[in-house]
């Protein structure tokens, strides 16, 4: 009779950018527990992303509105041999996992769950470094720079284009579409192909930008591209311009040149690694509300000329 593999459950039921920021920690767990089945509790639509990391054996669908903790995890069979909280730092995610009675739990400490004996949460820490520090505190070596994804096998729908992505998880992180349009017009005026992308719920933003920039239908990818096509588009792009959102992390994962516009949260928390191919645009100042319903003032201090200057430095597009 075959002995079942021990199982390692990781909770990170968040979005695309969150999952990509957690890749170094996931890969560390994969190396640290090579004999375990690594099960990732995350939204079902992130299955292809999880598979691309090479660290996950199986995705267990789990999600909640916004950045909340899911109400339950549909775990079956014996308790996990190990559960890892890569989702948050407080009682809701701790208790969700402890309800499954894992033999061991890796998580940050919190006064509300004194039974969890983990390292201290550091609010200003960069997201990639945070989760690597968590697993290192339990004796698992982790490298925050281990974040690249393989290029998908399919062709890009627009090789060599500059990709503009106006959407984000909240309006506070959405740079105005008229400014994206000004960037598009300047680039197209010098013969550069520009395409626009957007998620399934960002049709209005995509349509507004496409109209303002007079983009042809062939250069508009709204409605949420399947991950393999989006990944190929980003991997073969000349550059990606976006706010602080998932596609910026995807550009980092494919080592594609990127210009990321920050506000209300600074790049010290979510920005790209310090590589010559990436530019994080940010006017230092007080942090704002990342869930606000209007663009953050720090984001509005960035102008098309700033983006065009960054693109010129990265890939030789016309200077503003």
mmCIF file of C-alpha atoms in Angstrom:
data_model
loop_
_atom_site.group_PDB
_atom_site.id
_atom_site.type_symbol
_atom_site.label_atom_id
_atom_site.label_comp_id
_atom_site.label_asym_id
_atom_site.label_seq_id
_atom_site.Cartn_x
_atom_site.Cartn_y
_atom_site.Cartn_z
ATOM 1 C CA UNK A 1 0.000 0.000 0.000
ATOM 2 C CA UNK A 2 1.369 3.415 -1.020
ATOM 3 C CA UNK A 3 1.908 5.854 1.837
ATOM 4 C CA UNK A 4 0.172 9.179 1.022
ATOM 5 C CA UNK A 5 2.394 12.205 0.613
ATOM 6 C CA UNK A 6 2.346 14.715 3.463
ATOM 7 C CA UNK A 7 0.428 17.835 2.521
ATOM 8 C CA UNK A 8 1.443 21.487 2.833
ATOM 9 C CA UNK A 9 -1.366 24.054 2.610
ATOM 10 C CA UNK A 10 -0.538 27.676 1.730
ATOM 11 C CA UNK A 11 -3.191 30.379 2.083
ATOM 12 C CA UNK A 12 -2.843 33.341 -0.301
ATOM 13 C CA UNK A 13 -6.382 33.964 -1.505
ATOM 14 C CA UNK A 14 -5.678 37.336 -3.088
ATOM 15 C CA UNK A 15 -5.035 38.739 -6.584
ATOM 16 C CA UNK A 16 -2.531 38.291 -9.402
ATOM 17 C CA UNK A 17 0.019 40.750 -8.071
ATOM 18 C CA UNK A 18 -0.217 39.268 -4.583
ATOM 19 C CA UNK A 19 0.432 35.773 -5.887
ATOM 20 C CA UNK A 20 3.408 36.922 -7.966
ATOM 21 C CA UNK A 21 4.861 38.789 -4.969
ATOM 22 C CA UNK A 22 4.558 35.548 -3.016
ATOM 23 C CA UNK A 23 6.390 33.411 -5.600
ATOM 24 C CA UNK A 24 9.798 33.572 -3.845
ATOM 25 C CA UNK A 25 8.246 32.297 -0.601
ATOM 26 C CA UNK A 26 6.283 29.602 -2.446
ATOM 27 C CA UNK A 27 9.422 28.380 -4.205
ATOM 28 C CA UNK A 28 11.273 28.368 -0.892
ATOM 29 C CA UNK A 29 8.568 26.128 0.589
ATOM 30 C CA UNK A 30 8.751 23.876 -2.467
ATOM 31 C CA UNK A 31 12.508 23.432 -1.986
ATOM 32 C CA UNK A 32 12.205 23.118 1.770
ATOM 33 C CA UNK A 33 9.535 20.400 1.630
ATOM 34 C CA UNK A 34 10.211 18.499 -1.600
ATOM 35 C CA UNK A 35 8.264 15.429 -0.502
ATOM 36 C CA UNK A 36 5.075 17.304 0.351
ATOM 37 C CA UNK A 37 2.120 17.978 -1.906
ATOM 38 C CA UNK A 38 1.979 21.776 -1.948
ATOM 39 C CA UNK A 39 -1.641 22.941 -2.086
ATOM 40 C CA UNK A 40 -2.329 26.639 -2.668
ATOM 41 C CA UNK A 41 -5.629 28.102 -1.442
ATOM 42 C CA UNK A 42 -6.253 30.941 -3.906
ATOM 43 C CA UNK A 43 -8.883 32.160 -6.393
ATOM 44 C CA UNK A 44 -9.655 29.566 -9.067
ATOM 45 C CA UNK A 45 -8.791 31.932 -11.921
ATOM 46 C CA UNK A 46 -5.176 32.012 -10.715
ATOM 47 C CA UNK A 47 -4.702 28.322 -11.463
ATOM 48 C CA UNK A 48 -2.572 28.947 -14.586
ATOM 49 C CA UNK A 49 -0.408 31.434 -12.664
ATOM 50 C CA UNK A 50 0.112 28.964 -9.838
ATOM 51 C CA UNK A 51 1.101 26.276 -12.334
ATOM 52 C CA UNK A 52 3.581 28.636 -14.028
ATOM 53 C CA UNK A 53 5.456 29.171 -10.759
ATOM 54 C CA UNK A 54 6.576 25.544 -10.744
ATOM 55 C CA UNK A 55 6.033 25.485 -6.973
ATOM 56 C CA UNK A 56 2.384 24.446 -6.648
ATOM 57 C CA UNK A 57 1.050 20.916 -7.054
ATOM 58 C CA UNK A 58 -2.617 21.785 -6.752
ATOM 59 C CA UNK A 59 -4.794 24.878 -6.415
ATOM 60 C CA UNK A 60 -7.677 24.718 -3.954
ATOM 61 C CA UNK A 61 -10.215 27.431 -4.899
ATOM 62 C CA UNK A 62 -10.646 29.993 -2.129
ATOM 63 C CA UNK A 63 -11.576 33.653 -2.360
ATOM 64 C CA UNK A 64 -13.415 36.525 -0.711
ATOM 65 C CA UNK A 65 -14.449 40.029 -1.820
ATOM 66 C CA UNK A 66 -11.716 42.632 -1.803
ATOM 67 C CA UNK A 67 -8.771 41.572 0.311
ATOM 68 C CA UNK A 68 -10.829 39.787 2.934
ATOM 69 C CA UNK A 69 -10.106 36.350 4.352
ATOM 70 C CA UNK A 70 -12.274 33.547 2.910
ATOM 71 C CA UNK A 71 -14.964 32.212 5.229
ATOM 72 C CA UNK A 72 -13.832 28.641 4.676
ATOM 73 C CA UNK A 73 -11.376 26.369 2.895
ATOM 74 C CA UNK A 74 -12.844 23.243 1.330
ATOM 75 C CA UNK A 75 -10.139 20.965 2.690
ATOM 76 C CA UNK A 76 -10.808 17.238 2.674
ATOM 77 C CA UNK A 77 -9.061 14.292 4.278
ATOM 78 C CA UNK A 78 -6.651 14.375 7.198
ATOM 79 C CA UNK A 79 -5.445 17.727 8.541
ATOM 80 C CA UNK A 80 -2.552 19.386 6.699
ATOM 81 C CA UNK A 81 0.867 18.365 7.915
ATOM 82 C CA UNK A 82 1.868 22.010 7.562
ATOM 83 C CA UNK A 83 -0.179 25.175 6.971
ATOM 84 C CA UNK A 84 1.411 28.486 5.979
ATOM 85 C CA UNK A 85 -0.364 31.833 6.273
ATOM 86 C CA UNK A 86 0.863 33.955 3.351
ATOM 87 C CA UNK A 87 -2.427 35.867 3.378
ATOM 88 C CA UNK A 88 -2.312 38.184 6.381
ATOM 89 C CA UNK A 89 -1.121 38.702 9.918
ATOM 90 C CA UNK A 90 -4.203 38.554 12.087
ATOM 91 C CA UNK A 91 -6.814 36.360 13.732
ATOM 92 C CA UNK A 92 -9.111 35.872 10.687
ATOM 93 C CA UNK A 93 -6.494 34.085 8.558
ATOM 94 C CA UNK A 94 -4.892 32.397 11.578
ATOM 95 C CA UNK A 95 -8.207 30.939 12.715
ATOM 96 C CA UNK A 96 -9.192 29.863 9.223
ATOM 97 C CA UNK A 97 -6.083 27.698 9.127
ATOM 98 C CA UNK A 98 -6.131 26.499 12.753
ATOM 99 C CA UNK A 99 -9.693 25.257 12.242
ATOM 100 C CA UNK A 100 -8.159 22.668 9.890
ATOM 101 C CA UNK A 101 -5.980 21.413 12.811
ATOM 102 C CA UNK A 102 -2.648 21.409 10.953
ATOM 103 C CA UNK A 103 0.216 19.618 12.660
ATOM 104 C CA UNK A 104 2.256 22.813 12.315
ATOM 105 C CA UNK A 105 1.422 26.419 11.396
ATOM 106 C CA UNK A 106 3.762 29.051 9.985
ATOM 107 C CA UNK A 107 2.381 32.555 10.526
ATOM 108 C CA UNK A 108 3.209 36.003 11.843
ATOM 109 C CA UNK A 109 2.482 36.675 15.485
ATOM 110 C CA UNK A 110 -0.528 38.732 16.538
ATOM 111 C CA UNK A 111 -1.836 39.730 19.992
ATOM 112 C CA UNK A 112 -5.286 38.421 19.052
ATOM 113 C CA UNK A 113 -3.930 34.899 18.561
ATOM 114 C CA UNK A 114 -1.262 34.461 21.233
ATOM 115 C CA UNK A 115 -1.122 30.731 20.542
ATOM 116 C CA UNK A 116 0.575 31.475 17.191
ATOM 117 C CA UNK A 117 4.298 31.675 17.890
ATOM 118 C CA UNK A 118 5.690 33.466 14.853
ATOM 119 C CA UNK A 119 7.899 36.425 13.936
ATOM 120 C CA UNK A 120 6.801 40.029 14.330
ATOM 121 C CA UNK A 121 4.956 41.755 11.460
ATOM 122 C CA UNK A 122 6.780 44.819 10.090
ATOM 123 C CA UNK A 123 4.266 47.181 8.436
ATOM 124 C CA UNK A 124 6.804 48.991 6.225
ATOM 125 C CA UNK A 125 8.445 45.840 4.880
ATOM 126 C CA UNK A 126 8.414 45.097 1.146
ATOM 127 C CA UNK A 127 5.881 42.418 0.270
ATOM 128 C CA UNK A 128 8.337 39.981 -1.319
ATOM 129 C CA UNK A 129 10.806 40.321 1.548
ATOM 130 C CA UNK A 130 8.059 39.953 4.170
ATOM 131 C CA UNK A 131 6.993 36.458 3.197
ATOM 132 C CA UNK A 132 10.542 35.282 2.649
ATOM 133 C CA UNK A 133 11.380 36.457 6.168
ATOM 134 C CA UNK A 134 8.394 34.517 7.494
ATOM 135 C CA UNK A 135 9.514 31.193 6.044
ATOM 136 C CA UNK A 136 13.175 31.870 6.927
ATOM 137 C CA UNK A 137 12.141 32.342 10.558
ATOM 138 C CA UNK A 138 11.029 28.698 10.486
ATOM 139 C CA UNK A 139 14.316 27.490 9.028
ATOM 140 C CA UNK A 140 13.433 27.542 5.315
ATOM 141 C CA UNK A 141 15.925 29.404 3.120
ATOM 142 C CA UNK A 142 14.251 31.936 0.805
ATOM 143 C CA UNK A 143 15.470 34.298 -1.919
ATOM 144 C CA UNK A 144 13.275 37.389 -2.589
ATOM 145 C CA UNK A 145 14.759 37.681 -6.097
ATOM 146 C CA UNK A 146 13.542 34.214 -7.146
ATOM 147 C CA UNK A 147 10.504 35.561 -8.962
ATOM 148 C CA UNK A 148 10.894 35.014 -12.722
ATOM 149 C CA UNK A 149 8.306 33.009 -14.682
ATOM 150 C CA UNK A 150 9.004 31.024 -17.854
ATOM 151 C CA UNK A 151 7.733 32.535 -21.067
ATOM 152 C CA UNK A 152 4.462 30.847 -22.106
ATOM 153 C CA UNK A 153 4.583 28.750 -25.294
ATOM 154 C CA UNK A 154 2.012 30.685 -27.318
ATOM 155 C CA UNK A 155 2.647 33.761 -29.490
ATOM 156 C CA UNK A 156 2.112 37.311 -28.307
ATOM 157 C CA UNK A 157 -0.924 39.066 -29.779
ATOM 158 C CA UNK A 158 1.170 42.250 -30.156
ATOM 159 C CA UNK A 159 4.931 41.579 -30.051
ATOM 160 C CA UNK A 160 7.074 44.643 -29.460
ATOM 161 C CA UNK A 161 4.212 46.908 -28.403
ATOM 162 C CA UNK A 162 4.121 49.239 -25.433
ATOM 163 C CA UNK A 163 1.366 47.930 -23.164
ATOM 164 C CA UNK A 164 -0.760 50.456 -21.254
ATOM 165 C CA UNK A 165 -2.920 49.116 -18.435
ATOM 166 C CA UNK A 166 -5.123 51.844 -16.891
ATOM 167 C CA UNK A 167 -6.929 49.713 -14.299
ATOM 168 C CA UNK A 168 -6.032 48.687 -10.762
ATOM 169 C CA UNK A 169 -7.675 47.118 -7.740
ATOM 170 C CA UNK A 170 -9.080 50.447 -6.547
ATOM 171 C CA UNK A 171 -9.692 53.898 -8.102
ATOM 172 C CA UNK A 172 -7.036 55.350 -5.776
ATOM 173 C CA UNK A 173 -4.386 53.547 -7.881
ATOM 174 C CA UNK A 174 -5.833 54.444 -11.299
ATOM 175 C CA UNK A 175 -3.944 57.192 -13.137
ATOM 176 C CA UNK A 176 -6.367 59.258 -15.271
ATOM 177 C CA UNK A 177 -7.112 57.802 -18.693
ATOM 178 C CA UNK A 178 -6.506 61.133 -20.391
ATOM 179 C CA UNK A 179 -2.897 60.982 -19.207
ATOM 180 C CA UNK A 180 -2.458 57.449 -20.501
ATOM 181 C CA UNK A 181 -3.957 58.693 -23.772
ATOM 182 C CA UNK A 182 -1.381 61.493 -23.949
ATOM 183 C CA UNK A 183 1.394 58.904 -23.543
ATOM 184 C CA UNK A 184 -0.186 56.737 -26.260
ATOM 185 C CA UNK A 185 -0.517 59.644 -28.686
ATOM 186 C CA UNK A 186 3.104 60.694 -28.202
ATOM 187 C CA UNK A 187 4.388 57.158 -28.780
ATOM 188 C CA UNK A 188 2.156 56.477 -31.762
ATOM 189 C CA UNK A 189 3.173 59.796 -33.259
ATOM 190 C CA UNK A 190 6.679 58.347 -33.568
ATOM 191 C CA UNK A 191 5.586 55.038 -35.043
ATOM 192 C CA UNK A 192 5.457 52.976 -31.855
ATOM 193 C CA UNK A 193 2.676 50.416 -31.524
ATOM 194 C CA UNK A 194 0.632 50.899 -28.343
ATOM 195 C CA UNK A 195 -1.928 48.463 -26.959
ATOM 196 C CA UNK A 196 -4.264 48.719 -23.991
ATOM 197 C CA UNK A 197 -5.276 45.924 -21.644
ATOM 198 C CA UNK A 198 -7.827 45.603 -18.884
ATOM 199 C CA UNK A 199 -9.500 43.094 -16.635
ATOM 200 C CA UNK A 200 -12.978 41.679 -16.993
ATOM 201 C CA UNK A 201 -14.467 44.504 -14.896
ATOM 202 C CA UNK A 202 -12.455 47.319 -16.509
ATOM 203 C CA UNK A 203 -14.269 47.592 -19.833
ATOM 204 C CA UNK A 204 -15.191 51.250 -19.326
ATOM 205 C CA UNK A 205 -11.610 52.290 -18.547
ATOM 206 C CA UNK A 206 -10.248 50.411 -21.549
ATOM 207 C CA UNK A 207 -12.902 51.820 -23.890
ATOM 208 C CA UNK A 208 -12.312 55.367 -22.627
ATOM 209 C CA UNK A 209 -8.549 55.139 -23.154
ATOM 210 C CA UNK A 210 -8.934 53.509 -26.570
ATOM 211 C CA UNK A 211 -11.310 56.257 -27.681
ATOM 212 C CA UNK A 212 -9.151 59.108 -26.362
ATOM 213 C CA UNK A 213 -6.033 57.670 -28.024
ATOM 214 C CA UNK A 214 -7.861 56.668 -31.214
ATOM 215 C CA UNK A 215 -6.545 53.127 -30.978
ATOM 216 C CA UNK A 216 -7.669 50.562 -33.579
ATOM 217 C CA UNK A 217 -9.669 47.576 -32.358
ATOM 218 C CA UNK A 218 -6.675 45.315 -33.025
ATOM 219 C CA UNK A 219 -4.768 47.128 -30.269
ATOM 220 C CA UNK A 220 -7.468 46.935 -27.595
ATOM 221 C CA UNK A 221 -7.437 43.897 -25.294
ATOM 222 C CA UNK A 222 -10.259 44.427 -22.851
ATOM 223 C CA UNK A 223 -12.397 41.938 -21.010
ATOM 224 C CA UNK A 224 -9.518 40.152 -19.312
ATOM 225 C CA UNK A 225 -7.171 38.215 -21.586
ATOM 226 C CA UNK A 226 -6.642 34.565 -20.640
ATOM 227 C CA UNK A 227 -3.482 34.310 -18.586
ATOM 228 C CA UNK A 228 -1.427 32.563 -21.259
ATOM 229 C CA UNK A 229 -2.144 35.329 -23.814
ATOM 230 C CA UNK A 230 -1.627 38.126 -21.287
ATOM 231 C CA UNK A 231 1.604 36.514 -20.142
ATOM 232 C CA UNK A 232 2.857 36.217 -23.740
ATOM 233 C CA UNK A 233 1.841 39.811 -24.464
ATOM 234 C CA UNK A 234 3.785 41.076 -21.460
ATOM 235 C CA UNK A 235 6.777 38.800 -22.053
ATOM 236 C CA UNK A 236 7.234 40.112 -25.613
ATOM 237 C CA UNK A 237 6.279 43.753 -24.962
ATOM 238 C CA UNK A 238 8.681 46.593 -25.488
ATOM 239 C CA UNK A 239 7.517 47.975 -22.142
ATOM 240 C CA UNK A 240 4.569 47.885 -19.751
ATOM 241 C CA UNK A 241 3.100 51.056 -18.221
ATOM 242 C CA UNK A 242 0.639 50.679 -15.367
ATOM 243 C CA UNK A 243 -0.271 51.595 -11.847
ATOM 244 C CA UNK A 244 0.580 49.463 -8.850
ATOM 245 C CA UNK A 245 -1.341 46.372 -9.914
ATOM 246 C CA UNK A 246 -0.966 42.801 -11.113
ATOM 247 C CA UNK A 247 0.370 43.450 -14.608
ATOM 248 C CA UNK A 248 3.296 45.410 -13.145
ATOM 249 C CA UNK A 249 4.298 42.299 -11.200
ATOM 250 C CA UNK A 250 3.845 40.207 -14.337
ATOM 251 C CA UNK A 251 6.269 42.493 -16.193
ATOM 252 C CA UNK A 252 8.788 41.953 -13.399
ATOM 253 C CA UNK A 253 8.208 38.181 -13.585
ATOM 254 C CA UNK A 254 9.055 38.240 -17.307
ATOM 255 C CA UNK A 255 11.958 40.704 -16.973
ATOM 256 C CA UNK A 256 10.072 43.079 -19.289
ATOM 257 C CA UNK A 257 10.842 46.786 -19.098
ATOM 258 C CA UNK A 258 8.248 48.512 -16.953
ATOM 259 C CA UNK A 259 7.172 51.923 -15.743
ATOM 260 C CA UNK A 260 4.980 51.686 -12.651
ATOM 261 C CA UNK A 261 3.104 54.688 -11.284
ATOM 262 C CA UNK A 262 2.839 54.649 -7.499
ATOM 263 C CA UNK A 263 0.362 56.258 -5.146
ATOM 264 C CA UNK A 264 -1.043 55.985 -2.538
ATOM 265 C CA UNK A 265 1.381 53.213 -1.462
ATOM 266 C CA UNK A 266 5.115 53.775 -2.094
ATOM 267 C CA UNK A 267 7.326 51.455 -4.155
ATOM 268 C CA UNK A 268 9.263 50.567 -1.005
ATOM 269 C CA UNK A 269 6.295 48.330 -0.163
ATOM 270 C CA UNK A 270 5.225 46.914 -3.543
ATOM 271 C CA UNK A 271 7.685 48.184 -6.133
ATOM 272 C CA UNK A 272 9.838 46.290 -8.629
ATOM 273 C CA UNK A 273 13.320 45.099 -7.693
ATOM 274 C CA UNK A 274 16.157 47.539 -8.241
ATOM 275 C CA UNK A 275 16.940 46.557 -11.818
ATOM 276 C CA UNK A 276 17.848 48.870 -14.731
ATOM 277 C CA UNK A 277 14.846 47.604 -16.713
ATOM 278 C CA UNK A 278 12.264 48.928 -14.211
ATOM 279 C CA UNK A 279 11.214 52.451 -13.214
ATOM 280 C CA UNK A 280 9.019 53.141 -10.207
ATOM 281 C CA UNK A 281 7.569 56.674 -10.392
ATOM 282 C CA UNK A 282 6.628 58.156 -7.031
ATOM 283 C CA UNK A 283 6.512 61.575 -5.407
ATOM 284 C CA UNK A 284 7.469 61.048 -1.754
ATOM 285 C CA UNK A 285 4.887 62.119 0.750
ATOM 286 C CA UNK A 286 2.331 60.804 3.209
ATOM 287 C CA UNK A 287 0.725 57.506 2.263
ATOM 288 C CA UNK A 288 -2.909 57.624 1.226
ATOM 289 C CA UNK A 289 -5.808 55.201 1.362
ATOM 290 C CA UNK A 290 -5.163 52.302 -1.071
ATOM 291 C CA UNK A 291 -8.899 51.567 -1.203
ATOM 292 C CA UNK A 292 -10.175 55.119 -1.794
ATOM 293 C CA UNK A 293 -12.685 55.852 -4.514
ATOM 294 C CA UNK A 294 -10.695 58.585 -6.281
ATOM 295 C CA UNK A 295 -7.119 58.773 -7.624
ATOM 296 C CA UNK A 296 -4.590 59.436 -4.882
ATOM 297 C CA UNK A 297 -2.993 62.919 -4.807
ATOM 298 C CA UNK A 298 0.492 61.390 -5.023
ATOM 299 C CA UNK A 299 -0.506 59.562 -8.191
ATOM 300 C CA UNK A 300 -1.929 62.763 -9.671
ATOM 301 C CA UNK A 301 1.430 64.485 -9.230
ATOM 302 C CA UNK A 302 2.740 62.245 -12.015
ATOM 303 C CA UNK A 303 2.311 63.530 -15.569
ATOM 304 C CA UNK A 304 2.667 62.093 -19.093
ATOM 305 C CA UNK A 305 6.061 63.765 -19.432
ATOM 306 C CA UNK A 306 7.323 61.719 -16.461
ATOM 307 C CA UNK A 307 6.228 58.465 -18.083
ATOM 308 C CA UNK A 308 7.632 59.402 -21.487
ATOM 309 C CA UNK A 309 10.961 60.362 -19.922
ATOM 310 C CA UNK A 310 11.128 57.007 -18.122
ATOM 311 C CA UNK A 311 10.298 55.122 -21.334
ATOM 312 C CA UNK A 312 12.975 57.090 -23.175
ATOM 313 C CA UNK A 313 15.557 56.023 -20.572
ATOM 314 C CA UNK A 314 14.426 52.385 -20.679
ATOM 315 C CA UNK A 315 13.999 51.696 -24.347
ATOM 316 C CA UNK A 316 14.890 54.722 -26.406
ATOM 317 C CA UNK A 317 11.395 55.892 -27.246
ATOM 318 C CA UNK A 318 11.124 59.597 -28.146
ATOM 319 C CA UNK A 319 11.868 61.961 -25.275
ATOM 320 C CA UNK A 320 9.009 64.170 -24.065
#
